[in-house]
Amino acid sequence: MADYKTVARPYAQAIFEVAQENDALDELSTSLAAAKALLEDGQVVAFLAAPTLSDAERLTFLQGLFAEAVGEDSVFAGADKHGTNFLRLLLENARVPALAEIADQFEALKAKIENMVDAVITSAAPLSEAQQLSLIHISEPTRLKTRSRMPSSA
């Protein structure tokens, strides 16, 4: 898989700024996560690379995928002019394969503005539920938000 970090940076920054101006960070985050999942296996990217498709057909195809995956009101399903323009821009510049990296960089920007950090805690012994909850609440005095993913005990 190609490294799209440099290519993705200006797109992520631009879509982040638009989302922030329109108070749509969470909505766009959901749509970008769906985009990343849809493009993960490469079949969609390969289909979109077919030379017989026009950009208009590619856009219609992508919007249909997003409508089905996220809902008709999704940013990328055609309901939002900023989302449609963003997809058009990616298609015109052949940057759709960079969408997963754009999503990752968008999430990093969103986490920074929300003062959110991801933390991985490794324990030699399984933690009780009370211990897990206390770790989640550690951030309260520091005013940081946390996202926790506690693996289930097996």
PDB file of C-alpha atoms in Angstrom:
ATOM      1  CA  MET A   1       0.000   0.000   0.000  1.00  0.00           C
ATOM      2  CA  ALA A   2       1.329   3.414  -0.917  1.00  0.00           C
ATOM      3  CA  ASP A   3       2.202   5.958   1.749  1.00  0.00           C
ATOM      4  CA  TYR A   4      -0.222   8.872   1.446  1.00  0.00           C
ATOM      5  CA  LYS A   5       0.780  10.850   4.557  1.00  0.00           C
ATOM      6  CA  THR A   6       2.141  13.863   2.683  1.00  0.00           C
ATOM      7  CA  VAL A   7      -0.629  13.852   0.080  1.00  0.00           C
ATOM      8  CA  ALA A   8      -3.351  13.516   2.732  1.00  0.00           C
ATOM      9  CA  ARG A   9      -2.192  16.346   4.999  1.00  0.00           C
ATOM     10  CA  PRO A  10      -3.640  19.343   3.083  1.00  0.00           C
ATOM     11  CA  TYR A  11      -6.897  17.499   2.363  1.00  0.00           C
ATOM     12  CA  ALA A  12      -7.296  16.526   6.023  1.00  0.00           C
ATOM     13  CA  GLN A  13      -6.535  20.073   7.158  1.00  0.00           C
ATOM     14  CA  ALA A  14      -8.993  21.577   4.669  1.00  0.00           C
ATOM     15  CA  ILE A  15     -11.881  19.238   5.478  1.00  0.00           C
ATOM     16  CA  PHE A  16     -11.161  19.662   9.193  1.00  0.00           C
ATOM     17  CA  GLU A  17     -11.405  23.452   8.910  1.00  0.00           C
ATOM     18  CA  VAL A  18     -14.662  23.229   6.971  1.00  0.00           C
ATOM     19  CA  ALA A  19     -16.093  20.788   9.526  1.00  0.00           C
ATOM     20  CA  GLN A  20     -15.021  23.012  12.389  1.00  0.00           C
ATOM     21  CA  GLU A  21     -16.572  26.110  10.795  1.00  0.00           C
ATOM     22  CA  ASN A  22     -19.834  24.215  10.274  1.00  0.00           C
ATOM     23  CA  ASP A  23     -19.842  22.528  13.699  1.00  0.00           C
ATOM     24  CA  ALA A  24     -19.773  19.141  11.989  1.00  0.00           C
ATOM     25  CA  LEU A  25     -16.658  17.470  13.424  1.00  0.00           C
ATOM     26  CA  ASP A  26     -18.495  14.424  14.774  1.00  0.00           C
ATOM     27  CA  GLU A  27     -20.608  13.986  11.657  1.00  0.00           C
ATOM     28  CA  LEU A  28     -17.575  14.187   9.397  1.00  0.00           C
ATOM     29  CA  SER A  29     -15.627  11.889  11.675  1.00  0.00           C
ATOM     30  CA  THR A  30     -18.344   9.255  11.259  1.00  0.00           C
ATOM     31  CA  SER A  31     -18.382   9.678   7.478  1.00  0.00           C
ATOM     32  CA  LEU A  32     -14.587   9.496   7.204  1.00  0.00           C
ATOM     33  CA  ALA A  33     -14.513   6.365   9.362  1.00  0.00           C
ATOM     34  CA  ALA A  34     -17.047   4.804   6.989  1.00  0.00           C
ATOM     35  CA  ALA A  35     -14.955   5.898   4.007  1.00  0.00           C
ATOM     36  CA  LYS A  36     -11.886   4.289   5.501  1.00  0.00           C
ATOM     37  CA  ALA A  37     -13.763   1.036   6.108  1.00  0.00           C
ATOM     38  CA  LEU A  38     -15.265   1.019   2.599  1.00  0.00           C
ATOM     39  CA  LEU A  39     -11.907   1.538   0.910  1.00  0.00           C
ATOM     40  CA  GLU A  40      -9.922  -0.800   3.160  1.00  0.00           C
ATOM     41  CA  ASP A  41     -10.040  -3.925   1.013  1.00  0.00           C
ATOM     42  CA  GLY A  42      -9.057  -2.144  -2.186  1.00  0.00           C
ATOM     43  CA  GLN A  43     -11.926  -3.422  -4.339  1.00  0.00           C
ATOM     44  CA  VAL A  44     -13.684  -0.062  -4.355  1.00  0.00           C
ATOM     45  CA  VAL A  45     -10.450   1.748  -5.235  1.00  0.00           C
ATOM     46  CA  ALA A  46      -9.788  -0.740  -8.029  1.00  0.00           C
ATOM     47  CA  PHE A  47     -13.314  -0.275  -9.379  1.00  0.00           C
ATOM     48  CA  LEU A  48     -12.981   3.515  -9.278  1.00  0.00           C
ATOM     49  CA  ALA A  49      -9.725   3.256 -11.236  1.00  0.00           C
ATOM     50  CA  ALA A  50     -11.540   1.743 -14.235  1.00  0.00           C
ATOM     51  CA  PRO A  51     -10.808   4.016 -17.208  1.00  0.00           C
ATOM     52  CA  THR A  52     -14.330   3.552 -18.590  1.00  0.00           C
ATOM     53  CA  LEU A  53     -15.899   5.493 -15.685  1.00  0.00           C
ATOM     54  CA  SER A  54     -16.297   9.256 -15.748  1.00  0.00           C
ATOM     55  CA  ASP A  55     -15.761  11.318 -12.602  1.00  0.00           C
ATOM     56  CA  ALA A  56     -19.529  11.910 -12.469  1.00  0.00           C
ATOM     57  CA  GLU A  57     -20.144   8.136 -12.473  1.00  0.00           C
ATOM     58  CA  ARG A  58     -17.470   7.649  -9.808  1.00  0.00           C
ATOM     59  CA  LEU A  59     -19.073  10.358  -7.669  1.00  0.00           C
ATOM     60  CA  THR A  60     -22.529   8.804  -8.017  1.00  0.00           C
ATOM     61  CA  PHE A  61     -21.103   5.392  -7.115  1.00  0.00           C
ATOM     62  CA  LEU A  62     -19.317   6.737  -4.009  1.00  0.00           C
ATOM     63  CA  GLN A  63     -22.343   8.700  -2.859  1.00  0.00           C
ATOM     64  CA  GLY A  64     -24.470   5.569  -3.189  1.00  0.00           C
ATOM     65  CA  LEU A  65     -21.994   3.610  -1.073  1.00  0.00           C
ATOM     66  CA  PHE A  66     -22.030   6.272   1.623  1.00  0.00           C
ATOM     67  CA  ALA A  67     -25.811   6.533   1.571  1.00  0.00           C
ATOM     68  CA  GLU A  68     -26.011   2.798   2.165  1.00  0.00           C
ATOM     69  CA  ALA A  69     -23.207   2.597   4.741  1.00  0.00           C
ATOM     70  CA  VAL A  70     -23.879   5.740   6.789  1.00  0.00           C
ATOM     71  CA  GLY A  71     -27.306   6.949   5.703  1.00  0.00           C
ATOM     72  CA  GLU A  72     -28.905   9.276   3.190  1.00  0.00           C
ATOM     73  CA  ASP A  73     -28.021  12.316   5.303  1.00  0.00           C
ATOM     74  CA  SER A  74     -24.325  11.409   5.400  1.00  0.00           C
ATOM     75  CA  VAL A  75     -21.859  14.159   4.532  1.00  0.00           C
ATOM     76  CA  PHE A  76     -20.622  12.116   1.573  1.00  0.00           C
ATOM     77  CA  ALA A  77     -23.986  10.752   0.422  1.00  0.00           C
ATOM     78  CA  GLY A  78     -24.812  13.889  -1.564  1.00  0.00           C
ATOM     79  CA  ALA A  79     -26.809  15.674   1.146  1.00  0.00           C
ATOM     80  CA  ASP A  80     -23.983  18.081   1.964  1.00  0.00           C
ATOM     81  CA  LYS A  81     -22.415  20.377  -0.636  1.00  0.00           C
ATOM     82  CA  HIS A  82     -19.070  20.432   1.209  1.00  0.00           C
ATOM     83  CA  GLY A  83     -18.954  16.634   1.240  1.00  0.00           C
ATOM     84  CA  THR A  84     -19.845  16.445  -2.438  1.00  0.00           C
ATOM     85  CA  ASN A  85     -17.224  19.039  -3.344  1.00  0.00           C
ATOM     86  CA  PHE A  86     -14.630  17.200  -1.274  1.00  0.00           C
ATOM     87  CA  LEU A  87     -15.333  13.910  -3.079  1.00  0.00           C
ATOM     88  CA  ARG A  88     -15.204  15.705  -6.446  1.00  0.00           C
ATOM     89  CA  LEU A  89     -11.831  17.176  -5.553  1.00  0.00           C
ATOM     90  CA  LEU A  90     -10.468  13.772  -4.557  1.00  0.00           C
ATOM     91  CA  LEU A  91     -11.768  12.228  -7.778  1.00  0.00           C
ATOM     92  CA  GLU A  92     -10.422  15.004 -10.024  1.00  0.00           C
ATOM     93  CA  ASN A  93      -6.981  14.718  -8.430  1.00  0.00           C
ATOM     94  CA  ALA A  94      -7.007  10.895  -8.251  1.00  0.00           C
ATOM     95  CA  ARG A  95      -6.710  11.034  -4.447  1.00  0.00           C
ATOM     96  CA  VAL A  96      -9.478   8.637  -3.426  1.00  0.00           C
ATOM     97  CA  PRO A  97      -6.867   6.020  -2.399  1.00  0.00           C
ATOM     98  CA  ALA A  98      -5.571   8.556   0.152  1.00  0.00           C
ATOM     99  CA  LEU A  99      -8.954   8.747   1.899  1.00  0.00           C
ATOM    100  CA  ALA A 100      -7.965   6.326   4.682  1.00  0.00           C
ATOM    101  CA  GLU A 101      -4.930   8.451   5.540  1.00  0.00           C
ATOM    102  CA  ILE A 102      -7.047  11.616   5.292  1.00  0.00           C
ATOM    103  CA  ALA A 103      -9.433  10.041   7.815  1.00  0.00           C
ATOM    104  CA  ASP A 104      -6.554   9.214  10.186  1.00  0.00           C
ATOM    105  CA  GLN A 105      -5.117  12.712   9.978  1.00  0.00           C
ATOM    106  CA  PHE A 106      -8.570  14.253  10.442  1.00  0.00           C
ATOM    107  CA  GLU A 107      -9.009  12.186  13.620  1.00  0.00           C
ATOM    108  CA  ALA A 108      -5.630  13.370  14.904  1.00  0.00           C
ATOM    109  CA  LEU A 109      -6.638  16.998  14.327  1.00  0.00           C
ATOM    110  CA  LYS A 110     -10.005  16.397  16.002  1.00  0.00           C
ATOM    111  CA  ALA A 111      -8.378  14.698  19.000  1.00  0.00           C
ATOM    112  CA  LYS A 112      -5.978  17.624  19.394  1.00  0.00           C
ATOM    113  CA  ILE A 113      -8.726  20.252  19.382  1.00  0.00           C
ATOM    114  CA  GLU A 114     -10.811  18.167  21.811  1.00  0.00           C
ATOM    115  CA  ASN A 115      -7.797  17.570  24.105  1.00  0.00           C
ATOM    116  CA  MET A 116      -8.231  13.841  23.671  1.00  0.00           C
ATOM    117  CA  VAL A 117      -5.443  11.319  23.957  1.00  0.00           C
ATOM    118  CA  ASP A 118      -5.325   7.603  23.404  1.00  0.00           C
ATOM    119  CA  ALA A 119      -3.612   5.645  26.127  1.00  0.00           C
ATOM    120  CA  VAL A 120      -2.678   1.993  26.184  1.00  0.00           C
ATOM    121  CA  ILE A 121      -2.422   0.449  29.611  1.00  0.00           C
ATOM    122  CA  THR A 122      -0.686  -2.870  29.992  1.00  0.00           C
ATOM    123  CA  SER A 123      -1.198  -4.873  33.130  1.00  0.00           C
ATOM    124  CA  ALA A 124       0.564  -8.019  34.301  1.00  0.00           C
ATOM    125  CA  ALA A 125      -2.680  -9.255  35.830  1.00  0.00           C
ATOM    126  CA  PRO A 126      -6.293  -8.825  34.752  1.00  0.00           C
ATOM    127  CA  LEU A 127      -7.838  -5.622  36.091  1.00  0.00           C
ATOM    128  CA  SER A 128     -11.058  -5.661  38.053  1.00  0.00           C
ATOM    129  CA  GLU A 129     -13.972  -3.637  36.747  1.00  0.00           C
ATOM    130  CA  ALA A 130     -13.405  -1.069  39.515  1.00  0.00           C
ATOM    131  CA  GLN A 131      -9.741  -0.705  38.502  1.00  0.00           C
ATOM    132  CA  GLN A 132     -10.715  -0.272  34.859  1.00  0.00           C
ATOM    133  CA  LEU A 133     -13.246   2.419  35.781  1.00  0.00           C
ATOM    134  CA  SER A 134     -10.719   4.242  37.949  1.00  0.00           C
ATOM    135  CA  LEU A 135      -8.277   4.337  35.013  1.00  0.00           C
ATOM    136  CA  ILE A 136     -10.955   5.822  32.805  1.00  0.00           C
ATOM    137  CA  HIS A 137     -11.628   8.575  35.359  1.00  0.00           C
ATOM    138  CA  ILE A 138      -7.966   9.492  35.891  1.00  0.00           C
ATOM    139  CA  SER A 139      -8.241  12.096  33.172  1.00  0.00           C
ATOM    140  CA  GLU A 140     -10.929  14.126  34.982  1.00  0.00           C
ATOM    141  CA  PRO A 141      -8.521  16.303  37.024  1.00  0.00           C
ATOM    142  CA  THR A 142      -6.450  17.015  33.912  1.00  0.00           C
ATOM    143  CA  ARG A 143      -9.526  17.930  31.878  1.00  0.00           C
ATOM    144  CA  LEU A 144      -8.604  15.491  29.132  1.00  0.00           C
ATOM    145  CA  LYS A 145     -11.161  13.339  27.423  1.00  0.00           C
ATOM    146  CA  THR A 146     -10.345   9.673  26.980  1.00  0.00           C
ATOM    147  CA  ARG A 147     -11.429   6.933  24.664  1.00  0.00           C
ATOM    148  CA  SER A 148     -11.138   3.571  26.290  1.00  0.00           C
ATOM    149  CA  ARG A 149     -11.175   0.158  24.747  1.00  0.00           C
ATOM    150  CA  MET A 150     -10.948  -2.434  27.442  1.00  0.00           C
ATOM    151  CA  PRO A 151     -10.511  -5.966  26.132  1.00  0.00           C
ATOM    152  CA  SER A 152     -12.962  -8.400  27.592  1.00  0.00           C
ATOM    153  CA  SER A 153     -11.587 -11.055  29.936  1.00  0.00           C
ATOM    154  CA  ALA A 154     -11.489 -14.425  28.282  1.00  0.00           C
TER     155      ALA A 154
END
